[in-house]
CSV table of C-alpha atoms in Angstrom, one decimal:
chain,number,residue,atom,x,y,z
A,1,MET,CA,78.7,98.9,107.7
A,2,ASN,CA,78.7,102.0,105.4
A,3,ALA,CA,78.7,104.4,108.1
A,4,ILE,CA,81.6,102.3,110.0
A,5,VAL,CA,84.2,101.8,107.6
A,6,GLY,CA,86.1,105.1,107.3
A,7,THR,CA,84.9,106.4,110.6
A,8,HIS,CA,85.8,103.6,112.7
A,9,ASP,CA,89.1,101.4,113.6
A,10,LEU,CA,88.2,97.7,113.0
A,11,LEU,CA,89.2,94.7,115.5
A,12,LEU,CA,88.9,91.2,114.3
A,13,VAL,CA,89.7,88.4,117.0
A,14,THR,CA,89.6,84.9,116.3
A,15,LEU,CA,89.6,82.8,119.4
A,16,ASP,CA,91.1,79.5,117.4
A,17,THR,CA,89.2,76.6,118.2
A,18,LEU,CA,86.9,78.2,121.1
A,19,ARG,CA,83.8,75.7,121.2
A,20,TYR,CA,80.2,77.5,121.5
A,21,ASP,CA,79.2,75.2,124.3
A,22,VAL,CA,82.1,75.8,126.5
A,23,ALA,CA,81.9,79.8,125.8
A,24,ALA,CA,78.2,79.9,126.1
A,25,ALA,CA,78.3,77.8,129.7
A,26,GLN,CA,81.4,80.4,130.7
A,27,ALA,CA,79.3,83.1,130.0
A,28,GLU,CA,76.4,82.0,131.4
A,29,ALA,CA,78.3,81.5,134.6
A,30,GLY,CA,79.6,85.4,134.6
A,31,LEU,CA,83.0,84.1,133.8
A,32,LEU,CA,83.6,86.1,130.7
A,33,PRO,CA,83.5,90.0,131.8
A,34,ASN,CA,86.0,91.3,130.0
A,35,LEU,CA,85.8,89.5,126.9
A,36,LEU,CA,81.9,90.6,126.8
A,37,PRO,CA,81.7,94.4,127.6
A,38,PRO,CA,78.3,95.1,129.0
A,39,GLY,CA,75.4,94.4,126.4
A,40,ALA,CA,77.4,91.7,124.7
A,41,ARG,CA,76.5,88.4,124.4
A,42,TRP,CA,77.3,85.0,122.3
A,43,GLU,CA,75.7,84.3,119.2
A,44,ARG,CA,75.1,80.5,118.6
A,45,ARG,CA,76.8,80.5,114.6
A,46,HIS,CA,78.2,78.1,111.9
A,47,SER,CA,81.6,78.1,110.8
A,48,PRO,CA,82.5,78.5,107.2
A,49,GLY,CA,85.5,75.9,107.6
A,50,SER,CA,86.5,72.7,110.3
A,51,PHE,CA,89.8,74.2,110.6
A,52,THR,CA,91.6,77.1,110.6
A,53,TYR,CA,93.1,77.5,107.0
A,54,ALA,CA,89.4,77.0,105.2
A,55,ALA,CA,87.8,78.8,107.9
A,56,HIS,CA,89.8,81.9,108.1
A,57,ALA,CA,90.0,82.0,104.2
A,58,ALA,CA,86.5,82.4,103.9
A,59,VAL,CA,86.3,85.2,106.7
A,60,PHE,CA,89.0,86.8,104.9
A,61,ALA,CA,86.8,87.2,101.7
A,62,GLY,CA,83.6,88.3,103.9
A,63,PHE,CA,82.2,84.9,104.9
A,64,LEU,CA,82.1,85.3,109.1
A,65,PRO,CA,80.2,82.6,110.8
A,66,THR,CA,76.6,82.5,109.4
A,67,PRO,CA,73.6,82.4,111.8
A,68,VAL,CA,72.3,78.7,112.7
A,69,THR,CA,68.7,80.4,112.0
A,70,PRO,CA,67.4,80.3,108.1
A,71,GLY,CA,68.8,82.9,106.0
A,72,PRO,CA,69.7,84.3,104.0
A,73,HIS,CA,71.6,86.4,106.5
A,74,PRO,CA,73.2,89.8,105.3
A,75,ARG,CA,76.6,90.2,105.9
A,76,LEU,CA,78.9,92.8,107.2
A,77,PHE,CA,81.4,92.6,104.5
A,78,ALA,CA,81.4,91.4,101.1
A,79,ALA,CA,83.6,91.2,98.0
A,80,THR,CA,81.9,92.4,94.7
A,81,PHE,CA,80.1,89.6,93.7
A,82,PRO,CA,77.2,89.1,91.0
A,83,GLY,CA,73.7,87.3,92.6
A,84,SER,CA,75.5,87.4,96.0
A,85,GLU,CA,72.3,86.7,98.1
A,86,THR,CA,74.1,87.9,101.5
A,87,THR,CA,74.6,91.4,100.1
A,88,ALA,CA,72.6,93.9,101.5
A,89,ALA,CA,72.1,97.6,101.9
A,90,GLY,CA,74.0,97.7,104.8
A,91,THR,CA,77.2,95.6,103.5
A,92,TRP,CA,80.1,97.3,103.2
A,93,VAL,CA,81.3,95.7,99.2
A,94,PHE,CA,84.6,95.8,98.3
A,95,ASP,CA,85.9,95.2,95.0
A,96,ALA,CA,88.9,93.2,95.9
A,97,PRO,CA,89.5,89.4,96.8
A,98,ASP,CA,89.6,89.3,100.1
A,99,LEU,CA,88.7,91.9,103.3
A,100,PRO,CA,92.3,93.2,104.1
A,101,SER,CA,93.1,94.0,100.2
A,102,GLY,CA,89.7,96.0,100.6
A,103,LEU,CA,90.5,97.8,103.8
A,104,ALA,CA,93.5,98.5,102.6
A,105,ARG,CA,91.8,100.4,99.7
A,106,ALA,CA,89.7,102.3,101.9
A,107,GLY,CA,92.9,103.8,103.7
A,108,TYR,CA,93.1,101.6,105.9
A,109,HIS,CA,96.2,99.8,107.2
A,110,THR,CA,96.0,96.2,107.7
A,111,VAL,CA,97.6,94.3,110.4
A,112,CYS,CA,97.7,90.6,111.6
A,113,ILE,CA,99.3,89.0,114.6
A,114,GLY,CA,99.5,85.6,114.2
A,115,GLY,CA,98.9,82.4,116.7
A,116,VAL,CA,98.7,78.8,115.2
A,117,GLY,CA,100.9,77.6,112.7
A,118,PHE,CA,98.6,78.4,109.7
A,119,PHE,CA,100.5,82.3,110.7
A,120,ASN,CA,103.8,81.3,111.4
A,121,LYS,CA,105.1,82.5,107.8
A,122,ARG,CA,107.7,79.6,108.5
A,123,THR,CA,106.8,77.7,105.3
A,124,PRO,CA,104.2,78.9,102.0
A,125,LEU,CA,101.7,77.9,103.7
A,126,GLY,CA,102.2,79.5,107.1
A,127,SER,CA,102.6,82.5,104.9
A,128,ALA,CA,99.4,82.5,102.9
A,129,LEU,CA,97.2,84.5,105.5
A,130,PRO,CA,99.6,86.4,106.7
A,131,GLY,CA,100.4,87.9,103.3
A,132,LEU,CA,97.1,89.2,102.8
A,133,PHE,CA,98.0,92.1,105.2
A,134,ALA,CA,100.4,94.9,104.6
A,135,GLU,CA,102.1,93.7,108.0
A,136,SER,CA,102.2,90.7,109.8
A,137,HIS,CA,103.7,89.7,112.9
A,138,TRP,CA,104.4,86.1,114.4
A,139,GLU,CA,106.9,84.7,117.4
A,140,PRO,CA,107.0,81.4,118.8
A,141,GLU,CA,105.8,82.9,121.8
A,142,PHE,CA,102.5,83.9,120.1
A,143,GLY,CA,101.9,80.4,119.7
A,144,VAL,CA,100.0,77.1,121.2
A,145,THR,CA,103.0,76.1,123.2
A,146,ASP,CA,103.2,79.6,125.4
A,147,PRO,CA,101.1,79.9,128.5
A,148,ALA,CA,101.2,83.7,128.1
A,149,SER,CA,100.5,84.0,124.6
A,150,LEU,CA,98.0,86.3,124.4
A,151,GLU,CA,99.8,88.6,126.8
A,152,HIS,CA,102.8,88.7,124.1
A,153,GLN,CA,100.5,89.2,121.3
A,154,ILE,CA,98.9,92.1,122.6
A,155,ASP,CA,102.2,93.5,123.8
A,156,ARG,CA,103.1,93.4,119.9
A,157,ALA,CA,99.8,95.2,119.4
A,158,ALA,CA,100.8,97.9,121.7
A,159,GLU,CA,103.9,98.6,119.8
A,160,VAL,CA,102.2,98.4,116.5
A,161,LEU,CA,99.4,100.8,117.3
A,162,ALA,CA,101.5,103.3,119.1
A,163,ARG,CA,102.9,104.0,115.6
A,164,VAL,CA,100.0,103.9,113.3
A,165,PRO,CA,98.1,106.9,113.5
A,166,GLY,CA,95.4,106.7,111.0
A,167,PRO,CA,92.5,104.1,110.5
A,168,VAL,CA,93.3,100.3,111.4
A,169,PHE,CA,92.4,96.9,110.6
A,170,LEU,CA,93.7,94.5,113.2
A,171,PHE,CA,93.3,90.8,113.3
A,172,VAL,CA,94.6,88.6,116.1
A,173,ASN,CA,94.5,85.3,116.2
A,174,VAL,CA,94.1,83.8,119.8
A,175,SER,CA,96.1,80.2,120.0
A,176,ALA,CA,96.0,80.0,123.6
A,177,LEU,CA,92.1,77.9,123.2
A,178,HIS,CA,94.2,75.4,121.0
A,179,GLN,CA,95.7,72.1,121.7
A,180,PRO,CA,97.9,71.7,124.4
A,181,ASN,CA,95.7,73.8,126.7
A,182,HIS,CA,96.5,72.0,129.8
A,183,PHE,CA,99.0,74.4,131.3
A,184,TYR,CA,96.0,76.7,132.1
A,185,LEU,CA,94.6,74.6,134.7
A,186,PRO,CA,96.6,73.7,137.4
A,187,GLY,CA,97.2,69.7,138.3
A,188,ALA,CA,96.2,68.7,134.5
A,189,THR,CA,98.2,66.3,132.6
A,190,GLY,CA,96.1,66.1,129.5
A,191,ASP,CA,93.9,68.3,127.6
A,192,SER,CA,90.0,68.5,127.9
A,193,LEU,CA,87.0,70.5,128.1
A,194,ASP,CA,87.7,71.7,131.5
A,195,SER,CA,91.5,73.0,130.5
A,196,HIS,CA,89.8,74.4,127.3
A,197,ALA,CA,87.5,76.6,129.7
A,198,ALA,CA,90.5,77.7,131.8
A,199,ALA,CA,92.0,78.8,128.5
A,200,LEU,CA,88.9,80.8,127.7
A,201,ARG,CA,89.3,82.3,131.2
A,202,TYR,CA,93.1,83.0,130.8
A,203,VAL,CA,91.4,85.0,127.7
A,204,ASP,CA,89.4,86.8,129.3
A,205,ARG,CA,91.8,88.3,132.4
A,206,HIS,CA,94.3,89.9,129.4
A,207,ILE,CA,91.5,90.5,126.6
A,208,GLY,CA,90.4,94.0,127.9
A,209,ARG,CA,94.0,95.5,127.3
A,210,LEU,CA,93.7,94.8,123.5
A,211,TYR,CA,90.5,96.3,123.9
A,212,SER,CA,91.8,99.6,125.8
A,213,LEU,CA,94.0,100.2,123.3
A,214,MET,CA,92.0,100.4,120.5
A,215,ARG,CA,89.8,102.7,122.6
A,216,ARG,CA,92.8,105.0,122.6
A,217,ARG,CA,92.4,105.9,119.2
A,218,ARG,CA,89.0,106.5,117.8
A,219,PRO,CA,85.5,104.2,117.7
A,220,CYS,CA,86.7,100.9,117.2
A,221,LEU,CA,84.2,97.9,115.7
A,222,ALA,CA,85.1,94.8,117.3
A,223,ILE,CA,84.3,91.4,115.7
A,224,VAL,CA,85.3,88.1,118.3
A,225,CYS,CA,84.2,84.6,117.2
A,226,SER,CA,85.6,81.5,117.1
A,227,ASP,CA,87.3,79.8,113.6
A,228,HIS,CA,85.8,76.3,114.5
A,229,GLY,CA,85.7,74.4,117.2
A,230,THR,CA,87.1,71.0,118.6
A,231,ALA,CA,86.3,67.4,119.6
A,232,TYR,CA,87.6,66.0,123.0
A,233,GLY,CA,86.3,62.5,122.7
A,234,GLU,CA,82.5,62.9,121.5
A,235,ASP,CA,81.8,59.9,119.9
A,236,GLY,CA,85.5,59.1,119.3
A,237,HIS,CA,86.4,62.5,118.0
A,238,VAL,CA,89.5,64.5,119.0
A,239,GLY,CA,90.8,67.7,117.3
A,240,HIS,CA,88.9,69.3,114.3
A,241,ARG,CA,88.7,68.9,110.4
A,242,ILE,CA,85.6,66.7,110.5
A,243,GLY,CA,82.0,67.5,110.1
A,244,HIS,CA,81.0,67.2,113.9
A,245,GLU,CA,78.3,69.8,115.3
A,246,VAL,CA,81.0,70.5,118.3
A,247,VAL,CA,83.8,71.6,115.5
A,248,TRP,CA,80.9,73.7,113.1
A,249,THR,CA,79.1,75.5,115.9
A,250,VAL,CA,80.9,78.5,117.5
A,251,PRO,CA,80.2,81.7,119.2
A,252,TYR,CA,80.2,85.0,117.7
A,253,THR,CA,79.8,88.8,118.7
A,254,HIS,CA,80.2,92.5,117.7
A,255,PHE,CA,80.1,95.7,119.4
A,256,VAL,CA,81.3,99.4,119.1
A,257,LEU,CA,84.1,100.0,121.5
A,258,GLU,CA,83.5,103.7,122.4
A,259,SER,CA,86.7,106.0,121.9
A,260,HIS,CA,88.3,107.5,125.4
A,261,ALA,CA,91.0,109.3,123.2
A,262,ALA,CA,89.5,112.9,124.4
A,263,VAL,CA,89.3,112.0,127.8
């Protein structure tokens, strides 16, 4: 990461509530050709939190989802912290309380494009995570009730990237997977694993435009993962903020988007 930070843009996409089993099945079926570029694959990892606020607070401190195999696992980013067993030679270390602040000190313009309610800036709590960034954006059409939410979010990303020439750390919280998602499955009247999968296919249809926007600038490291999963009736549970396997187990990948700026 010490060779990446400063030479690449950084894109962090959290697919809110996306379950590992659904993500893996859709990828295995060849239904995510845009979300997972050639060579990219999902890793099975554990979330650092069981709901959006907790998971993102950890991610923004450098604690991305952890591989399920025995560790310790060196991290990509880490705040200065004496005794850390996951800070290694390849870890980019920042002397700041959070990753956006650390990257800002390294010359990055930090941008948050929110999705679910913890990014809506309508309350003090909904302003806490967006407040870590130099600029943040949220509109009702970015939220969970708009079937075209990701398209609206990418439209805003295009506007931001067009006016920021320097290095960018762009964070996008994709709300489309979160309940309600039944409107992505024709004829459905309630949310289910099938509509969750249909929402993921909706994301796949549009995410390529975001990748293309990043490719037009400079090389970009893209980190794409879920913040946590969610239950659809397993053991009687519905939703998240619970210690269930389907909540803790999430998909993760990262890859480099090579620049097309000179083409």
